[in-house]
Every structure is written in C-alpha cells, then in structure tokens.
Coordinates of C-alpha atoms in Angstrom, one line a residue:
X213 CA 13.1 -11.4 -19.2
X214 CA 14.1 -8.2 -20.5
X215 CA 17.7 -7.7 -21.7
X216 CA 17.8 -4.2 -21.5
X217 CA 15.9 -1.0 -20.4
X218 CA 15.3 0.2 -24.1
X219 CA 14.2 -3.7 -24.7
X220 CA 10.9 -3.6 -22.2
X221 CA 10.5 -0.1 -23.7
X222 CA 10.1 -2.1 -27.4
X223 CA 7.5 -4.4 -25.6
X224 CA 5.8 -0.9 -24.3
X225 CA 6.0 0.2 -27.2
X226 CA 4.2 -3.0 -29.3
X227 CA 1.6 -2.8 -26.3
X228 CA 0.7 0.9 -27.0
X229 CA 1.8 2.4 -23.6
X230 CA 5.1 4.2 -24.9
X231 CA 4.3 7.7 -27.0
X232 CA 8.0 9.1 -28.3
X233 CA 8.4 13.0 -28.2
X234 CA 10.5 13.6 -31.4
X235 CA 11.3 17.2 -30.6
X236 CA 14.0 19.0 -28.5
X237 CA 12.6 19.5 -25.2
X238 CA 14.6 20.7 -21.8
X239 CA 15.7 18.5 -19.2
X240 CA 14.6 21.6 -17.0
X241 CA 11.5 22.2 -16.1
X242 CA 9.7 20.9 -19.3
X243 CA 10.1 17.2 -19.0
X244 CA 8.9 17.3 -15.3
X245 CA 6.0 19.0 -16.7
X246 CA 4.7 17.5 -19.6
X247 CA 5.1 14.0 -17.6
X248 CA 2.7 15.4 -14.4
X249 CA 0.1 16.2 -17.2
X250 CA -0.1 12.5 -18.5
X251 CA 0.4 10.8 -15.3
X252 CA -2.4 12.7 -13.8
X253 CA -4.9 11.7 -16.2
X254 CA -7.0 8.5 -15.3
X255 CA -4.8 5.0 -15.5
X256 CA -1.6 7.0 -15.4
X257 CA -1.4 7.9 -19.0
X258 CA 1.6 6.7 -21.3
X259 CA 5.3 6.2 -20.7
X260 CA 7.6 9.5 -22.1
X261 CA 10.2 8.4 -24.1
X262 CA 12.1 12.0 -24.8
X263 CA 14.5 11.2 -28.0
X264 CA 16.2 14.4 -27.8
X265 CA 17.3 16.2 -24.9
X266 CA 20.2 18.4 -25.3
X267 CA 22.6 15.2 -24.5
X268 CA 23.5 12.0 -26.0
X269 CA 20.5 9.9 -24.5
X270 CA 17.3 10.4 -24.6
X271 CA 15.1 9.9 -21.3
X272 CA 11.9 7.7 -20.1
X273 CA 9.7 8.8 -17.7
X274 CA 6.4 7.2 -16.4
X275 CA 7.5 4.0 -17.6
X276 CA 5.8 2.0 -14.9
X277 CA 3.1 4.7 -14.0
X278 CA 0.0 2.5 -14.8
X279 CA -1.5 -0.7 -13.6
X280 CA -0.9 -2.5 -16.9
X281 CA 2.8 -1.2 -17.3
X282 CA 3.8 -1.6 -13.9
X283 CA 2.9 -5.7 -14.6
X284 CA 4.8 -5.7 -17.8
X285 CA 7.5 -4.7 -16.4
X286 CA 6.7 -7.5 -13.8
X287 CA 6.2 -9.8 -16.7
X288 CA 2.9 -10.8 -15.5
X289 CA -0.5 -10.3 -16.7
X290 CA -1.6 -9.4 -13.2
X291 CA -0.2 -8.2 -10.6
X292 CA -2.3 -10.4 -8.0
X293 CA -0.1 -13.4 -9.7
X294 CA 3.2 -12.7 -8.3
X295 CA 1.4 -12.5 -4.4
X296 CA -0.3 -15.8 -5.6
X297 CA 3.4 -17.4 -6.1
X298 CA 4.8 -15.7 -3.1
X299 CA 1.4 -17.4 -1.0
X300 CA 2.1 -20.6 -2.4
X301 CA 5.9 -20.5 -1.8
X302 CA 5.7 -19.7 2.1
X303 CA 3.2 -22.2 2.3
X304 CA 5.5 -24.5 0.9
X305 CA 8.7 -23.6 3.1
X306 CA 6.6 -23.1 6.3
X307 CA 4.8 -26.6 6.5
X308 CA 7.2 -29.4 8.2
X309 CA 8.7 -31.9 6.2
X310 CA 6.5 -35.3 7.6
X311 CA 9.7 -38.2 7.6
X312 CA 12.0 -39.1 4.8
X313 CA 9.0 -38.1 1.5
X314 CA 8.3 -34.8 3.1
X315 CA 11.9 -33.7 3.3
X316 CA 12.0 -35.0 -0.5
X317 CA 9.3 -33.2 -1.7
X318 CA 10.9 -30.0 -0.4
X319 CA 13.7 -30.6 -2.7
X320 CA 12.3 -29.0 -5.9
X321 CA 11.1 -25.9 -4.0
X322 CA 15.0 -25.5 -2.9
X323 CA 15.9 -26.3 -6.3
X324 CA 13.5 -23.5 -7.7
X325 CA 14.9 -20.8 -4.9
X326 CA 18.8 -21.6 -6.2
X327 CA 17.4 -20.8 -9.1
X328 CA 16.9 -17.1 -8.5
X329 CA 20.1 -16.5 -6.7
X330 CA 22.0 -13.5 -8.4
X331 CA 24.9 -14.7 -9.8
X332 CA 28.7 -13.1 -10.8
X333 CA 30.6 -13.5 -13.8
X334 CA 33.9 -12.4 -14.9
X335 CA 34.7 -9.5 -17.5
X336 CA 32.6 -6.4 -18.4
X337 CA 28.6 -6.0 -19.2
X338 CA 27.0 -4.4 -21.5
X339 CA 26.7 -1.7 -18.8
X340 CA 30.6 -0.9 -19.2
X341 CA 30.7 -0.6 -22.7
X342 CA 31.5 2.8 -22.4
X343 CA 34.2 4.3 -19.7
X344 CA 34.8 7.3 -18.6
X345 CA 37.3 8.0 -15.7
X346 CA 39.8 10.4 -14.3
X347 CA 39.0 13.3 -16.3
X348 CA 36.4 11.9 -18.4
X349 CA 34.2 11.6 -15.6
X350 CA 31.1 14.6 -16.4
X351 CA 28.1 13.9 -14.8
X352 CA 26.8 17.4 -16.7
X353 CA 26.9 15.4 -19.6
X354 CA 23.9 13.0 -18.6
X355 CA 20.6 14.6 -19.0
X356 CA 19.7 15.0 -15.2
X357 CA 16.4 16.2 -14.2
X358 CA 15.8 19.7 -12.4
X359 CA 12.0 19.3 -12.7
X360 CA 10.4 22.2 -10.0
X361 CA 11.1 25.5 -9.7
X362 CA 11.9 25.1 -6.0
X363 CA 14.6 22.5 -6.4
X364 CA 18.0 22.6 -5.0
X365 CA 19.2 21.4 -8.6
X366 CA 19.4 18.4 -10.8
X367 CA 18.5 14.9 -9.2
X368 CA 18.9 11.2 -10.1
X369 CA 15.3 10.2 -9.1
X370 CA 15.4 6.7 -10.5
X371 CA 19.2 5.4 -8.9
X372 CA 19.7 1.8 -7.7
X373 CA 22.0 2.6 -5.1
X374 CA 24.5 -0.4 -4.0
X375 CA 26.5 -0.6 -0.9
X376 CA 27.8 -3.2 1.5
X377 CA 27.6 -3.6 5.2
X378 CA 31.3 -3.5 6.3
X379 CA 31.0 -5.6 9.0
X380 CA 28.4 -8.5 7.4
X381 CA 29.2 -8.3 3.7
X382 CA 25.8 -7.9 3.0
X383 CA 25.0 -5.8 0.2
X384 CA 22.0 -3.7 0.1
X385 CA 19.9 -2.3 -3.1
X386 CA 18.4 1.2 -2.3
X387 CA 16.5 4.2 -3.9
X388 CA 18.1 7.4 -2.5
X389 CA 17.8 10.4 -4.4
X390 CA 21.2 12.0 -5.5
X391 CA 21.4 15.8 -6.1
X392 CA 24.1 17.3 -8.9
X393 CA 26.4 18.9 -7.4
X394 CA 29.3 19.5 -9.9
X395 CA 31.1 17.2 -12.6
X396 CA 32.1 14.6 -10.5
X397 CA 30.2 14.7 -6.7
X398 CA 26.4 14.6 -5.7
X399 CA 24.4 14.6 -2.4
X400 CA 23.3 11.3 -1.0
X401 CA 19.9 11.5 0.3
X402 CA 20.0 7.9 2.7
X403 CA 17.1 8.4 5.5
X404 CA 18.3 7.9 9.1
X405 CA 16.1 4.7 9.3
X406 CA 17.1 3.4 5.8
X407 CA 19.8 0.7 5.4
X408 CA 22.3 3.0 3.4
X409 CA 22.4 5.2 6.4
X410 CA 23.0 2.2 8.4
X411 CA 26.3 1.7 6.5
X412 CA 27.7 4.7 6.1
X413 CA 27.5 4.6 10.0
X414 CA 28.7 1.6 10.4
X415 CA 32.2 2.8 7.8
X416 CA 32.0 5.7 9.8
X417 CA 33.3 3.7 13.3
X418 CA 35.7 2.1 11.1
X419 CA 37.1 4.8 10.2
X420 CA 36.8 3.7 6.3
X421 CA 35.6 5.4 3.2
X422 CA 32.4 3.7 1.4
X423 CA 32.8 2.5 -1.5
X424 CA 29.2 3.4 -3.9
X425 CA 28.1 1.8 -6.9
X426 CA 24.6 3.0 -8.9
X427 CA 23.1 1.7 -11.3
X428 CA 20.3 3.1 -13.7
X429 CA 17.9 1.4 -16.2
X430 CA 18.3 -2.1 -17.3
X431 CA 15.5 -4.7 -16.4
X432 CA 12.4 -2.7 -14.7
X433 CA 12.5 -5.5 -12.2
X434 CA 15.5 -4.4 -11.0
X435 CA 14.3 -1.0 -10.0
X436 CA 11.3 -2.2 -8.3
X437 CA 13.3 -4.8 -6.2
X438 CA 15.2 -1.5 -5.3
X439 CA 11.8 0.4 -4.0
X440 CA 10.9 -2.6 -2.4
X441 CA 10.4 -3.2 1.2
X442 CA 12.9 -6.2 2.3
X443 CA 13.6 -7.5 5.5
X444 CA 17.0 -5.4 6.0
X445 CA 19.9 -7.9 5.2
X446 CA 17.7 -9.4 2.2
X447 CA 19.0 -9.3 -1.2
X448 CA 17.1 -7.2 -3.6
X449 CA 18.7 -9.0 -6.5
X450 CA 17.2 -12.1 -5.4
X451 CA 14.2 -10.4 -5.2
X452 CA 14.4 -9.5 -8.4
X453 CA 15.2 -12.5 -9.7
X454 CA 12.0 -14.4 -8.0
X455 CA 10.0 -11.5 -9.9
X456 CA 11.7 -12.0 -13.4
X457 CA 12.0 -16.2 -13.0
X458 CA 15.6 -15.6 -14.1
X459 CA 18.7 -14.9 -11.9
X460 CA 20.2 -11.8 -11.8
X461 CA 24.0 -11.8 -13.4
X462 CA 26.4 -9.1 -12.3
X463 CA 29.3 -8.0 -12.7
X464 CA 32.2 -6.1 -10.9
X465 CA 32.4 -2.2 -10.6
X466 CA 35.7 -0.7 -12.4
X467 CA 36.9 1.1 -9.8
X468 CA 35.5 -0.7 -6.0
X469 CA 34.2 -4.4 -5.6
X470 CA 30.7 -4.2 -5.5
X471 CA 28.8 -6.3 -8.1
X472 CA 26.0 -4.8 -10.4
X473 CA 23.7 -6.2 -13.0
X474 CA 25.6 -6.4 -15.5
X475 CA 22.7 -5.3 -18.5
X476 CA 22.0 -1.8 -16.6
X477 CA 22.4 1.3 -18.4
X478 CA 24.2 3.5 -16.8
X479 CA 26.5 2.7 -14.1
X480 CA 27.8 5.4 -11.4
X481 CA 30.8 4.7 -9.1
X482 CA 32.3 6.5 -6.2
X483 CA 33.2 6.6 -2.8
X484 CA 31.6 8.7 0.3
X485 CA 34.5 10.1 2.8
X486 CA 32.2 9.3 6.6
X487 CA 35.1 11.5 7.8
X488 CA 34.1 14.7 5.4
X489 CA 31.5 17.4 6.7
X490 CA 27.6 16.5 5.4
X491 CA 26.8 19.0 2.3
X492 CA 23.2 21.0 2.5
X493 CA 20.9 19.2 0.0
X494 CA 17.2 20.1 -1.3
X495 CA 14.8 21.2 -1.5
X496 CA 13.1 18.7 -3.8
X497 CA 9.5 18.5 -4.7
X498 CA 9.0 15.2 -3.1
X499 CA 6.2 12.5 -3.6
X500 CA 4.4 14.1 -0.5
X501 CA 3.2 16.8 -2.9
X502 CA 5.4 19.2 -0.8
X503 CA 9.0 20.4 -0.6
X504 CA 11.4 18.1 1.2
X505 CA 13.4 20.5 3.7
X506 CA 17.2 21.4 3.3
X507 CA 19.3 19.4 5.4
X508 CA 22.6 18.1 5.6
X509 CA 23.6 14.4 4.1
X510 CA 27.1 13.1 2.6
X511 CA 29.2 13.6 -0.5
X512 CA 29.2 11.0 -3.0
X513 CA 32.6 11.6 -5.0
X514 CA 32.4 9.7 -8.4
X515 CA 35.7 7.6 -9.5
X516 CA 33.9 6.3 -13.2
X517 CA 30.9 6.9 -15.4
X518 CA 30.0 3.6 -17.6
X519 CA 26.9 3.1 -19.9
X520 CA 25.4 0.5 -22.7
X521 CA 26.7 2.2 -26.0
X522 CA 22.5 2.7 -26.6
X523 CA 21.6 4.0 -23.4
X524 CA 18.4 5.2 -21.9
X525 CA 18.4 7.5 -19.3
X526 CA 15.3 6.4 -16.8
X527 CA 13.9 9.2 -14.5
X528 CA 10.7 9.5 -12.6
X529 CA 8.7 12.4 -11.5
X530 CA 7.2 13.0 -8.2
X531 CA 4.7 16.1 -6.4
X532 CA 1.4 16.0 -5.6
X533 CA -0.8 12.6 -6.3
X534 CA -1.1 10.6 -8.3
X535 CA 2.0 10.0 -10.4
X536 CA 4.2 7.2 -11.4
X537 CA 5.1 6.1 -7.4
X538 CA 1.2 5.2 -6.7
X539 CA 1.8 2.2 -9.3
X540 CA 4.7 1.3 -8.0
X541 CA 3.0 1.2 -4.4
X542 CA 0.1 -0.9 -5.5
X543 CA 2.7 -3.7 -7.0
X544 CA 4.1 -3.5 -3.2
X545 CA 0.7 -3.6 -1.5
X546 CA 0.2 -7.0 -3.5
X547 CA 3.5 -8.7 -3.8
X548 CA 4.3 -7.9 0.1
X549 CA 0.6 -8.8 1.8
X550 CA 1.8 -12.9 1.7
X551 CA 5.1 -12.1 3.8
X552 CA 3.1 -9.7 6.3
X553 CA 0.6 -12.2 7.0
X554 CA 3.5 -14.9 7.4
X555 CA 6.0 -12.4 9.4
X556 CA 4.1 -9.9 11.0
X557 CA 0.0 -10.4 11.5
X558 CA -1.1 -13.7 10.0
X559 CA -4.8 -12.2 10.7
X560 CA -4.0 -9.7 8.1
X561 CA -6.4 -11.1 5.1
X562 CA -5.4 -7.3 2.6
X563 CA -3.9 -3.9 2.8
X564 CA -4.7 -1.1 1.2
X565 CA -2.7 2.4 0.9
X566 CA -4.8 4.9 -0.9
X567 CA -2.9 6.9 -3.6
X568 CA -4.2 10.1 -1.6
X569 CA -2.0 8.6 1.2
X570 CA 1.5 8.6 -0.7
X571 CA 2.0 5.5 0.3
X572 CA 2.8 6.2 4.4
X573 CA 0.4 8.5 5.4
X574 CA -2.9 6.2 5.3
X575 CA -2.8 2.9 5.2
X576 CA -6.6 0.7 5.5
X577 CA -6.0 -3.2 6.9
X578 CA -9.3 -6.0 6.8
X579 CA -8.1 -8.4 9.7
X580 CA -9.9 -12.1 10.8
X581 CA -11.4 -10.6 14.1
X582 CA -12.4 -13.1 16.7
X583 CA -11.7 -11.1 19.9
X584 CA -11.5 -7.7 21.8
X585 CA -8.4 -5.9 21.5
X586 CA -7.3 -7.1 18.1
X587 CA -7.4 -4.4 16.2
X588 CA -5.1 -2.4 18.5
X589 CA -2.3 -5.4 18.6
X590 CA -2.5 -5.6 15.0
X591 CA -2.7 -1.6 14.9
X592 CA 1.1 -1.6 16.8
X593 CA 2.4 -4.5 15.0
X594 CA 2.5 -3.2 11.7
X595 CA 3.5 0.5 13.0
X596 CA 6.9 -1.9 14.0
X597 CA 6.6 -3.9 10.7
X598 CA 9.1 -2.5 8.1
X599 CA 8.1 0.5 6.0
X600 CA 4.7 0.4 8.2
X601 CA 6.4 2.1 10.5
X602 CA 6.2 5.1 8.7
X603 CA 2.3 4.7 9.0
X604 CA 0.3 8.2 10.0
X605 CA -3.2 7.2 9.6
X606 CA -4.3 3.4 10.0
X607 CA -8.1 2.0 9.6
X608 CA -8.9 -2.0 10.8
X609 CA -11.6 -3.7 9.4
X610 CA -13.4 -7.2 9.7
X611 CA -12.3 -9.7 6.8
X612 CA -15.8 -9.0 5.8
X613 CA -15.4 -5.5 4.2
X614 CA -13.9 -4.9 1.0
X615 CA -11.3 -2.3 1.6
X616 CA -10.9 -1.3 -1.6
X617 CA -14.8 -0.4 -2.1
X618 CA -15.5 3.3 -0.6
X619 CA -19.5 2.1 0.0
X620 CA -18.4 -0.6 2.5
X621 CA -15.7 2.1 4.1
X622 CA -18.3 4.8 3.9
X623 CA -21.1 2.4 5.5
X624 CA -18.7 1.7 8.3
X625 CA -17.0 5.5 8.9
X626 CA -21.1 6.5 9.1
X627 CA -21.1 4.2 12.2
X628 CA -18.6 5.3 13.9
X629 CA -18.1 6.3 17.3
X630 CA -14.9 8.5 17.3
X631 CA -14.7 7.8 21.6
X632 CA -14.2 4.9 21.1
X633 CA -13.0 3.8 18.2
X634 CA -10.0 6.2 17.9
X635 CA -7.1 5.3 19.3
X636 CA -4.0 7.4 19.3
X637 CA 0.4 7.0 19.5
X638 CA 3.4 8.1 19.0
X639 CA 6.1 6.7 17.1
X640 CA 8.1 7.1 14.1
X641 CA 7.3 8.7 10.9
X642 CA 9.1 9.5 7.4
X643 CA 11.4 12.2 7.7
X644 CA 9.8 13.7 4.9
X645 CA 6.5 13.8 6.9
X646 CA 6.8 18.3 7.1
X647 CA 4.0 18.7 9.5
X648 CA 5.8 17.3 12.6
X649 CA 7.1 19.4 15.1
X650 CA 10.4 16.5 15.9
X651 CA 12.2 15.3 12.3
X652 CA 11.0 11.2 11.6
X653 CA 8.6 11.2 14.8
X654 CA 5.0 12.2 15.7
X655 CA 2.0 11.8 16.6
X656 CA -0.2 8.1 15.3
X657 CA -3.7 7.1 15.3
X658 CA -5.9 4.5 13.7
X659 CA -9.9 3.2 13.6
X660 CA -11.0 0.5 14.7
X661 CA -13.6 -0.2 12.6
X662 CA -13.7 -4.3 12.8
X663 CA -16.4 -4.6 15.2
X664 CA -18.7 -1.9 13.4
X665 CA -21.5 -4.0 11.8
X666 CA -22.7 -2.4 8.8
X667 CA -26.4 -3.5 9.1
X668 CA -26.8 -1.6 12.4
X669 CA -29.5 1.4 12.0
X670 CA -26.6 4.8 11.5
X671 CA -26.7 7.8 13.2
X672 CA -29.2 10.5 10.9
X673 CA -27.8 13.8 10.9
X674 CA -29.7 17.4 10.5
X675 CA -28.4 20.0 8.8
X676 CA -29.1 23.8 9.3
X677 CA -30.2 25.5 6.1
X678 CA -27.9 28.4 6.4
X679 CA -25.2 28.9 8.8
X680 CA -24.0 31.3 11.2
X681 CA -20.0 32.6 10.9
X682 CA -18.6 32.4 14.1
X683 CA -15.2 31.4 15.3
X684 CA -13.2 32.7 12.0
X685 CA -15.1 30.0 9.7
X686 CA -16.2 31.6 6.8
X687 CA -17.0 28.7 4.5
X688 CA -18.3 25.5 5.0
X689 CA -18.9 22.5 2.4
X690 CA -21.6 19.5 3.0
X691 CA -21.2 17.4 0.4
X692 CA -19.3 14.6 2.5
X693 CA -21.6 14.7 5.2
X694 CA -24.0 12.1 4.1
X695 CA -22.0 9.4 2.8
X696 CA -18.7 10.0 5.1
X697 CA -20.3 11.9 8.3
X698 CA -17.8 14.2 7.3
X699 CA -17.8 18.1 7.3
X700 CA -15.8 19.8 5.8
X701 CA -14.7 23.5 7.3
X702 CA -12.2 27.0 5.5
X703 CA -10.9 29.6 7.7
X704 CA -11.8 32.8 6.8
X705 CA -8.5 34.2 7.6
X706 CA -5.0 33.7 7.3
X707 CA -3.3 30.2 8.5
X708 CA -1.4 32.3 11.5
X709 CA -4.6 33.4 13.1
X710 CA -6.8 30.7 15.4
X711 CA -10.0 29.4 14.5
X712 CA -12.4 28.2 16.9
X713 CA -14.2 25.3 15.3
X714 CA -15.9 24.6 18.7
X715 CA -17.7 27.6 18.5
X716 CA -18.7 27.2 14.8
X717 CA -20.3 24.0 15.6
X718 CA -22.1 24.7 18.9
X719 CA -23.5 28.0 17.3
X720 CA -24.8 26.2 15.0
X721 CA -26.0 22.9 16.5
X722 CA -23.7 20.3 14.8
X723 CA -24.1 17.4 16.3
X724 CA -23.4 13.9 15.5
X725 CA -21.4 14.7 12.6
X726 CA -18.2 12.1 13.4
X727 CA -15.5 13.9 11.1
X728 CA -14.7 17.8 11.1
X729 CA -12.1 18.8 8.5
X730 CA -10.8 22.6 9.0
X731 CA -8.9 23.5 5.9
X732 CA -7.1 26.9 4.4
X733 CA -9.6 29.2 2.9
X734 CA -7.2 28.8 -0.1
X735 CA -8.0 25.7 -0.4
X736 CA -11.7 26.5 -0.4
X737 CA -13.9 25.7 -4.0
X738 CA -11.7 24.2 -6.4
X739 CA -10.4 21.1 -4.7
X740 CA -11.6 17.2 -5.0
X741 CA -12.2 14.7 -2.8
X742 CA -9.1 13.2 -3.4
X743 CA -7.1 16.6 -3.0
X744 CA -9.0 16.9 0.2
X745 CA -7.7 13.5 2.0
X746 CA -4.3 14.0 0.6
X747 CA -4.0 17.5 2.1
X748 CA -5.9 16.1 5.2
X749 CA -3.2 13.3 5.8
X750 CA 0.0 15.4 4.6
X751 CA -0.8 18.7 6.2
X752 CA -1.5 17.4 9.8
X753 CA 0.3 15.7 13.3
X754 CA -2.4 13.2 14.6
X755 CA -0.6 13.8 18.3
X756 CA -1.1 17.7 17.7
X757 CA -4.0 18.3 15.1
X758 CA -6.8 16.0 16.0
X759 CA -9.2 17.3 18.9
X760 CA -12.7 15.5 19.9
X761 CA -15.8 17.9 21.1
X762 CA -19.1 16.4 21.7
X763 CA -18.3 13.3 19.5
X764 CA -17.5 14.7 17.1
X765 CA -13.1 14.1 16.0
X766 CA -11.8 17.8 14.6
X767 CA -8.7 17.7 12.2
X768 CA -7.1 20.8 11.9
X769 CA -5.5 20.5 8.0
X770 CA -4.5 23.8 8.1
X771 CA -0.7 25.6 6.8
X772 CA 1.4 25.7 10.0
X773 CA 2.3 28.6 11.2
X774 CA 6.6 27.8 11.5
X775 CA 8.0 27.6 14.7
X776 CA 4.6 28.6 16.9
X777 CA 3.4 26.2 19.7
X778 CA 4.2 22.9 18.6
X779 CA 4.5 23.5 15.0
X780 CA 7.1 21.7 12.8
X781 CA 10.0 24.7 12.7
X782 CA 9.8 24.9 9.0
X783 CA 6.8 24.5 6.6
X784 CA 7.2 23.5 2.9
X785 CA 5.7 24.9 -0.1
X786 CA 3.4 22.4 -2.5
X787 CA 4.8 21.5 -5.0
X788 CA 3.7 23.1 -8.6
X789 CA 5.1 24.4 -11.7
X790 CA 5.7 28.0 -12.4
X791 CA 3.5 29.7 -15.0
X792 CA 6.3 30.2 -17.6
X793 CA 7.1 26.6 -18.0
X794 CA 3.1 26.1 -18.1
X795 CA 2.5 28.3 -20.7
X796 CA 5.8 27.4 -22.9
X797 CA 4.2 23.8 -22.6
X798 CA 0.6 25.2 -23.6
X799 CA 2.2 26.6 -26.5
X800 CA 3.9 23.8 -27.8
X801 CA 2.0 20.9 -26.9
X802 CA 1.0 20.0 -30.6
X803 CA 4.7 19.4 -31.4
X804 CA 4.6 17.4 -29.0
X805 CA 2.6 15.0 -30.9
X806 CA 0.7 13.8 -27.4
X807 CA -3.0 14.3 -28.5
X808 CA -5.2 17.1 -27.5
X809 CA -4.0 19.5 -24.8
X810 CA -4.0 18.1 -21.4
X811 CA -4.3 21.0 -18.7
X812 CA -1.4 21.6 -16.1
X813 CA -2.5 20.6 -12.5
X814 CA -0.2 23.4 -11.4
X815 CA -2.7 26.1 -12.1
X816 CA -5.3 24.0 -9.8
X817 CA -2.5 23.8 -6.9
X818 CA -0.8 26.9 -7.1
X819 CA -4.1 28.4 -5.4
X820 CA -2.3 26.5 -2.5
X821 CA 0.5 28.5 -2.6
X822 CA 2.4 30.1 0.7
X823 CA 3.8 33.4 0.5
X824 CA 7.8 33.5 0.8
X825 CA 7.5 34.4 4.7
X826 CA 5.3 31.9 5.1
X827 CA 6.9 28.8 4.3
X828 CA 10.4 27.4 5.3

C-alpha cells in the first residue's frame, strides 16, 4: 500500500495532515513538548515532521494521531470498513459448507486469505541499504527522544520487536519500549503477560541466547499491527497484509535468522542473553499519564543497525491523555469487535473504550440481553480474553443503548442502584497500573446496566444550599449531580491524611447520590470532565478504594501514601514538562511555523505534582 514511511508522509502532506518543522529542535524534551500541545488540540492536531534534529535523520511524531490519519494509515476512508471486512470474512469462514457446491464457494475465500500471507525473498531490502556493524554500531547517532524530565533516559517508542518462539518457530511482533543505555545496548521492556516475555523464558529454559530484530517505519500498517491485540501464535504480518490488501515482503536480518519487512526505515538487530542479570530500566512517562516505575528488564545487545538512505525516524509521545495512542485504540475497537463476538462473547454488539481510560482502565459494552446473569457472564468472559484481561472498570448495557452517546449513558447511570448493580472481582491488571498494591494484579468492578429501562422515573436529588465542612472535606463540586448523579469532593488536607466522606455526606444530608468521587485538593478548580474521569480510573484499585454508604458508592481517587496499609509500595508522579522547556517552546513557537500559540497542557497538570518525598 505504502512503499515506505516517506510515501505515507507524502500522502499526509497532500491531504493537509502534516506540518514540517524546518528549524533545529532538540530531541530532549522539545519535540515532546511541541507534540504534546498539538496532539491535545481538538481532532488530534497534525502529524509533525521535524527536519533538523541534530542527527542525519528527521523525526516524525503524531503520524496516526487523528481519526483521518488512522484511516489513511490503513488505506480506508472509514475505520468501520475494516471491521465490516472482518465481519464478512468471519461469517463466510464460520458457515459450514453444504455439499460440493458449498465447498467450491469457499475456494475464493481461501485464495483471498492466501494472498495476505507474508512472503520471504532472498537478498537485502531497502531497509538494509546502509549497514552499521562491529565498531560502526552506534545507537547514539539515531534521533532517539527523551520526552519527559523524570525519564530514565532516551527511549525508542515505536519499535516493532520481532522474536521467535524457540520451541514452535512461530514469530511474534510486539511493541515494547527500549531505553537507550549506551551505543550498543538498550533495555527490552516486555511485561510478564506479553508474548516477548514468554519467548524470553523459553530461551532461558533452553540455555540459549535469544535473537531479536527491531524494525521501525515502513508502511504504517506494520506499526499498527505490532500494537494490535492479536491472539497468541498468530502472525502480526498476516494482519498487516490483510489491512493493506497486499502481503508483507520479508527479508532476513543480517546477523540472525529473523525475517523483517524489507521496506522499513530502520532495523536494529541483536540478542538478549537470558543468563545475564536483568538491568534497571525506567522511569518512563507512560500512556497512563503517570511515570511507570523502575524495574528490572533484559538487556538487548545490538549487533547491527541498518537503514534506508533517506530514512525517517518514527516516534510517538505518550503521557496524560489524549495522545496519539488514543486514536490507535479507537481503531482497535472497530477492527477487533467482530473477532470478540466470534471467539469470546457472541452477544456483544458494541465496545467503547473512552480515551480517559487509557485503553485498559475503562470500557463500555452493549449486549443483546436475554437472561438473568448475562452481564456478569459477559464481564467475566471479557476479563479473561486477551488484552481485555487488563480492564479495571467495565459497564455493560443492553443493545438499545448507544454507548458512544453520553446522554444515553447518563440516562442509565441516573437510574443505577449501586448496591444491586455494582459487582466486584479481582484479576490481572496492566503492569503499568500504579494504583495496585501488587504489580499486575488488583480489584475490578463492573456496572450491570443491562436491565435498566431509561424510561423509568429517575430518583430526585435535593442538594443543600450550603455545605458544612466536616470529615476533612473542604470543597464540593455539584456540577455532575444532575446529569450523572455524581458528587465530586476534594480533601482539604494533604493526601496522607484520613478523610471521613460518610461523615460529610451524613452531616450535609447528601443521600440518593449514586457516586461520590474524592480527589486531592490539588485537583480542585481546574480539571475538566475528562480529566476527572481519567484521574478517578487511574488512581484507584476497586478492591481498596470503593466503598458503599447508604446506597452511595464512594471512590477514593486521591494519591496514595506509599506503603501505608494496602497502598502500593511506590506511587509515581504525573507526566508533565518542566517550566524551562515550556518557556523555551513558548519563546520559539513562531519559529516552528505551527500557527497561533498553543498553550502547554503541562501548565495545568503540574498543579497535581507531588512533592519529591510523596512520590516513588
């Protein structure tokens, strides 16, 4: 579909979706701050091509950071087209052929599928036009970004990490960040639950070094496929071939036996030695909006670097949502809905993961509701399915509800009975979830709204004219009560102090409100609806931070004092730029050619910054 990343960028420029920044910029903080500002503008802002980066290579960011660019990246006008193709394909594949004629009708389907299969060829590809080996290997010559001030170093953020299962020979392509350590080593951040980590453990059992080849750039369909929640042991390049309606052509790496797309921009080859002690990696300003904490991960030893002669370095910036990853997640919703129906829950009609949930914290599904307990069955099934196992808060509605309509959701939530409709569980969570006491494991909750009729009368709530401070609650926000039956409270002291929310509700006769959210005093007065939802989901473990009082569900979304009670041992800070970077970008804005000054989001979010002794 696209012969190279440059070809895709040319298409974006013709479509008015890309802006070139022609003046010199720093790969340390400056590119991230510029990208963060524009990616948070309505619609996601433009893709950005930074032409002067202090290296031989330009850097592109936000290349899939809008609905339009995501569709262009995958070669469609509407992302729904891909879901419709998959739905049609699966219907054909799951319909038993009837007799000889039925079997013959299946042949075109088999022929079509065979056309997507990746193909290998001999010789070198465009990605291997320039070769650095031996003493020439030098990762510091690449424009690898350092995005945020507390990052542990520079990170490769859009790598397609290719590994092979040593026992089955099946390939996996995953996206795992890589921290630059020196000219020929990086960290390899694959989580315990990821396929790359499973391959690592297999090589460790066998006592063998693990070959790894990392590709960057090329057709953006490759990059998307590396992020997609493919079933284990299914080839991501098959998905890429399906998306681009053209097979991926692979060539062999120069220093190992792993095959990679011949038309990528960069290739980093090497190995991980499972016999080596793991190394400290991080922190990293992550897509959760918080710094992921330091931990020990394998070290990648680089044996070769190859690239196109006119290569472009692709990077993504993650942090407080929304960012580019929100649009990638939206594509995944549409593309993988049909497989979820087929393989996991056939009654699921739609799936929505709000941007504020950073892909795994929040999800809403609608189902064809037919019997008692069906919503619980769906929730349990989804929590055991692929990357949906990381979901923390889930709402289940009937198919009559348009789950992307906030008015429709609000009509249900105003009629919720928290005692009857909220259900709790425990299970696997994302390793990046900082609110849990046990890494990768914690509480879950789902709201069963599948039986609620939005036409039934809703409870009436009467609010007092004034509020008496009590129980450590100083400020109250009633803006969400009428629409969402939700009261927002702010503690009047530091996050370490105990706050008695039931006492406050009792004293002020605040009954009948379904949800009560408690935040740090730092959050008062400047956070919008999306901010509050993001912080409430990110900063809580449902098993520890949810409690019921007189029919109201209280959620404690304050920052947690590390190591106290059931709190996590370490609690990270929010991801923001430092004032020096903000000031520098403000001063240079007219040089960039990006139009009217866009204020830094970090000016707002730094109000949530924890003191040094409160974090980590």
